[in-house]
Amino acid sequence: LFLQFMFHTYTTAFTLVNGNGTPKAEEYSLQQKQILLGLGAIFYSAGIGALPLTFMNRYTLRSSLMQLVVRKLLPAPLFGLTSAFTVAVVRSPEFENGIEVMDRNGKVIGVSKKAGEKAVMETALSRAVLFGTTFFLPEVLTYGVQRARLVKNPRALGPVRMFVIMSVLAGMLPVSFSMFPQCGEIKRADLEPEILSSTEETEFFYNRGI
């Protein structure tokens, strides 16, 4: 639970710092709201992430199948889903209040909730791919190393697995960040009518965040 808490605290702080800064609200402090949302996302995601292992230990489920499912198969999708969930929760003000959209010359045309929703969903998907892959591939590669008996000493598997995780993470970071462009594009047909009434442009752009 502690390790899950630390992981999601880091990713939540990263999300807070690197979101789109457009949303404004007069009736409350937006920063305070995002911090509260972030704390809720951290505790929820950490609890969900630790639940399978806690459940297994609580009811002493030690079968090889249970060990395989809980320790090998579940972590990757859980990390991916909870990471995407954290992005969606922390950056929810962006699709509630909207973000700025610009024309190709950089002129701000208006504030769009649809652009905010697109930016958050793209970022959540890239984060899910990043951490889901980072925790899935090392398990597959480590299993291959064990099957091929490339590591004779069982105690060496821990450092090998950690090295593989760091290598996959380093490789997936640029892939994740490049899945969607930093300057996202949204078509005219996808924007609100009140924005379209003030311009004849057909393509609009927004800051996606990371």
Short mmCIF file of C-alpha atoms in Angstrom, two decimals:
data_model
loop_
_atom_site.label_atom_id
_atom_site.label_comp_id
_atom_site.label_asym_id
_atom_site.label_seq_id
_atom_site.Cartn_x
_atom_site.Cartn_y
_atom_site.Cartn_z
CA LEU A 1 0.00 0.00 0.00
CA PHE A 2 2.84 2.40 0.85
CA LEU A 3 4.58 1.81 -2.49
CA GLN A 4 1.29 2.28 -4.35
CA PHE A 5 0.72 5.49 -2.41
CA MET A 6 4.17 6.84 -3.30
CA PHE A 7 3.76 5.95 -6.98
CA HIS A 8 0.38 7.63 -7.35
CA THR A 9 1.51 10.65 -5.33
CA TYR A 10 4.31 11.22 -7.82
CA THR A 11 2.12 10.75 -10.91
CA THR A 12 -0.58 13.01 -9.44
CA ALA A 13 1.93 15.78 -8.70
CA PHE A 14 3.32 15.42 -12.23
CA THR A 15 -0.20 15.71 -13.64
CA LEU A 16 -0.96 18.82 -11.57
CA VAL A 17 2.18 20.58 -12.75
CA ASN A 18 1.89 19.66 -16.42
CA GLY A 19 -1.79 20.17 -17.16
CA ASN A 20 -3.37 22.93 -19.25
CA GLY A 21 -3.52 26.15 -17.22
CA THR A 22 -6.62 27.64 -18.86
CA PRO A 23 -9.43 26.74 -16.42
CA LYS A 24 -10.48 29.61 -14.16
CA ALA A 25 -13.19 29.76 -11.53
CA GLU A 26 -14.24 32.68 -9.37
CA GLU A 27 -16.41 30.90 -6.84
CA TYR A 28 -13.63 28.67 -5.50
CA SER A 29 -9.90 28.24 -5.58
CA LEU A 30 -9.25 26.00 -8.55
CA GLN A 31 -5.84 25.02 -7.21
CA GLN A 32 -7.36 23.91 -3.90
CA LYS A 33 -10.00 21.89 -5.75
CA GLN A 34 -7.38 20.15 -7.88
CA ILE A 35 -5.30 19.32 -4.79
CA LEU A 36 -8.35 17.80 -3.09
CA LEU A 37 -9.21 15.85 -6.23
CA GLY A 38 -5.60 14.70 -6.44
CA LEU A 39 -5.60 13.47 -2.83
CA GLY A 40 -8.80 11.55 -3.46
CA ALA A 41 -7.34 10.00 -6.62
CA ILE A 42 -4.15 9.03 -4.78
CA PHE A 43 -5.93 7.21 -1.94
CA TYR A 44 -8.44 5.55 -4.26
CA SER A 45 -5.82 4.38 -6.79
CA ALA A 46 -3.43 3.18 -4.08
CA GLY A 47 -6.23 1.23 -2.41
CA ILE A 48 -7.35 -0.38 -5.67
CA GLY A 49 -3.76 -1.22 -6.61
CA ALA A 50 -3.00 -2.86 -3.27
CA LEU A 51 -6.37 -4.64 -2.92
CA PRO A 52 -5.59 -7.88 -4.83
CA LEU A 53 -2.39 -8.58 -2.87
CA THR A 54 -4.05 -7.61 0.41
CA PHE A 55 -6.98 -9.91 -0.36
CA MET A 56 -4.63 -12.78 -1.25
CA ASN A 57 -2.61 -12.37 1.95
CA ARG A 58 -5.69 -11.89 4.12
CA TYR A 59 -7.27 -15.16 3.00
CA THR A 60 -3.94 -16.99 2.57
CA LEU A 61 -4.58 -17.83 -1.07
CA ARG A 62 -1.25 -19.41 -1.98
CA SER A 63 -2.09 -21.50 -5.03
CA SER A 64 0.21 -21.15 -8.04
CA LEU A 65 -2.68 -19.86 -10.17
CA MET A 66 -3.55 -17.16 -7.64
CA GLN A 67 0.10 -16.15 -7.38
CA LEU A 68 0.31 -15.90 -11.17
CA VAL A 69 -2.83 -13.79 -11.47
CA VAL A 70 -2.22 -11.43 -8.55
CA ARG A 71 1.53 -10.97 -8.82
CA LYS A 72 2.10 -11.25 -12.58
CA LEU A 73 -1.06 -10.53 -14.58
CA LEU A 74 -3.06 -7.97 -12.59
CA PRO A 75 -0.44 -5.26 -11.85
CA ALA A 76 -0.03 -4.08 -15.46
CA PRO A 77 -3.72 -3.39 -16.25
CA LEU A 78 -4.30 -2.00 -12.76
CA PHE A 79 -1.42 0.46 -13.05
CA GLY A 80 -2.61 1.48 -16.50
CA LEU A 81 -6.23 2.01 -15.43
CA THR A 82 -5.45 3.80 -12.17
CA SER A 83 -2.92 6.07 -13.92
CA ALA A 84 -5.53 7.05 -16.52
CA PHE A 85 -8.10 7.54 -13.73
CA THR A 86 -5.74 9.87 -11.87
CA VAL A 87 -5.24 12.04 -14.96
CA ALA A 88 -8.99 12.26 -15.59
CA VAL A 89 -9.79 13.20 -11.98
CA VAL A 90 -7.00 15.73 -11.41
CA ARG A 91 -7.55 17.47 -14.74
CA SER A 92 -11.37 17.31 -14.64
CA PRO A 93 -11.64 21.15 -14.43
CA GLU A 94 -10.30 21.26 -17.99
CA PHE A 95 -13.37 19.58 -19.45
CA GLU A 96 -15.72 21.12 -16.90
CA ASN A 97 -14.61 24.72 -17.58
CA GLY A 98 -12.89 24.35 -20.96
CA ILE A 99 -9.45 25.21 -22.32
CA GLU A 100 -8.27 27.81 -24.80
CA VAL A 101 -8.35 27.00 -28.50
CA MET A 102 -6.26 28.93 -31.02
CA ASP A 103 -6.09 29.37 -34.78
CA ARG A 104 -2.98 28.41 -36.75
CA ASN A 105 -1.49 31.86 -36.03
CA GLY A 106 -1.68 31.33 -32.25
CA LYS A 107 -4.60 33.72 -31.72
CA VAL A 108 -6.96 32.58 -28.96
CA ILE A 109 -10.43 32.07 -30.45
CA GLY A 110 -12.28 30.95 -27.34
CA VAL A 111 -12.54 28.44 -24.49
CA SER A 112 -13.85 24.99 -25.39
CA LYS A 113 -15.04 22.21 -23.10
CA LYS A 114 -14.83 19.75 -25.98
CA ALA A 115 -11.17 20.58 -26.54
CA GLY A 116 -10.58 20.14 -22.81
CA GLU A 117 -12.22 16.72 -22.87
CA LYS A 118 -10.13 15.69 -25.87
CA ALA A 119 -6.90 16.89 -24.23
CA VAL A 120 -7.59 15.03 -20.97
CA MET A 121 -8.66 11.80 -22.67
CA GLU A 122 -5.57 11.77 -24.91
CA THR A 123 -3.29 12.34 -21.94
CA ALA A 124 -5.06 9.66 -19.87
CA LEU A 125 -4.68 7.15 -22.71
CA SER A 126 -0.98 7.91 -23.15
CA ARG A 127 -0.43 7.52 -19.39
CA ALA A 128 -2.27 4.18 -19.36
CA VAL A 129 -0.11 2.91 -22.23
CA LEU A 130 3.06 4.14 -20.51
CA PHE A 131 2.56 2.42 -17.16
CA GLY A 132 0.58 -0.56 -18.42
CA THR A 133 3.35 -1.48 -20.84
CA THR A 134 6.10 -0.67 -18.33
CA PHE A 135 4.71 -3.20 -15.85
CA PHE A 136 3.65 -5.80 -18.43
CA LEU A 137 6.73 -6.19 -20.62
CA PRO A 138 9.21 -6.77 -17.75
CA GLU A 139 7.11 -9.68 -16.50
CA VAL A 140 7.15 -11.26 -19.96
CA LEU A 141 10.88 -10.67 -20.42
CA THR A 142 11.74 -11.91 -16.92
CA TYR A 143 9.69 -15.03 -17.53
CA GLY A 144 11.64 -15.58 -20.75
CA VAL A 145 14.92 -15.19 -18.88
CA GLN A 146 13.79 -17.78 -16.30
CA ARG A 147 12.64 -20.23 -18.96
CA ALA A 148 15.90 -19.88 -20.88
CA ARG A 149 17.86 -20.20 -17.63
CA LEU A 150 20.01 -17.25 -18.54
CA VAL A 151 20.29 -16.39 -14.85
CA LYS A 152 21.51 -19.29 -12.74
CA ASN A 153 21.22 -17.61 -9.32
CA PRO A 154 17.58 -17.02 -8.26
CA ARG A 155 18.67 -14.04 -6.14
CA ALA A 156 19.88 -12.30 -9.30
CA LEU A 157 16.38 -12.25 -10.78
CA GLY A 158 15.40 -9.27 -8.62
CA PRO A 159 18.12 -6.94 -9.98
CA VAL A 160 17.52 -8.26 -13.51
CA ARG A 161 13.80 -7.51 -13.25
CA MET A 162 14.50 -4.01 -11.89
CA PHE A 163 16.93 -3.36 -14.75
CA VAL A 164 14.33 -4.51 -17.28
CA ILE A 165 11.65 -2.27 -15.72
CA MET A 166 13.92 0.79 -15.85
CA SER A 167 14.90 0.00 -19.45
CA VAL A 168 11.29 -0.41 -20.58
CA LEU A 169 10.26 2.77 -18.74
CA ALA A 170 13.08 4.73 -20.39
CA GLY A 171 12.01 3.42 -23.78
CA MET A 172 8.29 4.00 -23.23
CA LEU A 173 8.57 7.59 -22.01
CA PRO A 174 9.24 9.10 -25.47
CA VAL A 175 6.70 6.72 -27.03
CA SER A 176 4.01 7.78 -24.57
CA PHE A 177 4.72 11.50 -24.93
CA SER A 178 4.68 11.26 -28.72
CA MET A 179 1.42 9.29 -29.03
CA PHE A 180 -0.44 12.58 -29.34
CA PRO A 181 1.13 15.93 -30.30
CA GLN A 182 1.73 18.46 -27.54
CA CYS A 183 -0.16 21.01 -29.64
CA GLY A 184 -3.36 19.09 -30.27
CA GLU A 185 -5.69 19.73 -33.20
CA ILE A 186 -9.46 19.79 -33.20
CA LYS A 187 -11.77 20.18 -36.19
CA ARG A 188 -14.32 22.94 -36.61
CA ALA A 189 -17.21 20.46 -36.51
CA ASP A 190 -16.14 19.28 -33.05
CA LEU A 191 -16.28 22.71 -31.38
CA GLU A 192 -19.13 24.60 -29.70
CA PRO A 193 -21.32 26.86 -31.89
CA GLU A 194 -20.51 29.97 -29.80
CA ILE A 195 -16.84 29.63 -30.73
CA LEU A 196 -17.53 29.01 -34.42
CA SER A 197 -19.67 32.13 -34.73
CA SER A 198 -16.63 34.37 -34.24
CA THR A 199 -14.33 32.86 -36.89
CA GLU A 200 -14.20 31.19 -40.30
CA GLU A 201 -11.19 29.01 -39.45
CA THR A 202 -11.57 25.27 -40.08
CA GLU A 203 -8.78 23.95 -37.85
CA PHE A 204 -8.06 24.84 -34.24
CA PHE A 205 -5.28 23.97 -31.80
CA TYR A 206 -4.89 23.56 -28.05
CA ASN A 207 -2.21 22.75 -25.48
CA ARG A 208 -2.70 19.10 -24.53
CA GLY A 209 -0.42 19.02 -21.51
CA ILE A 210 1.55 15.90 -20.60
#
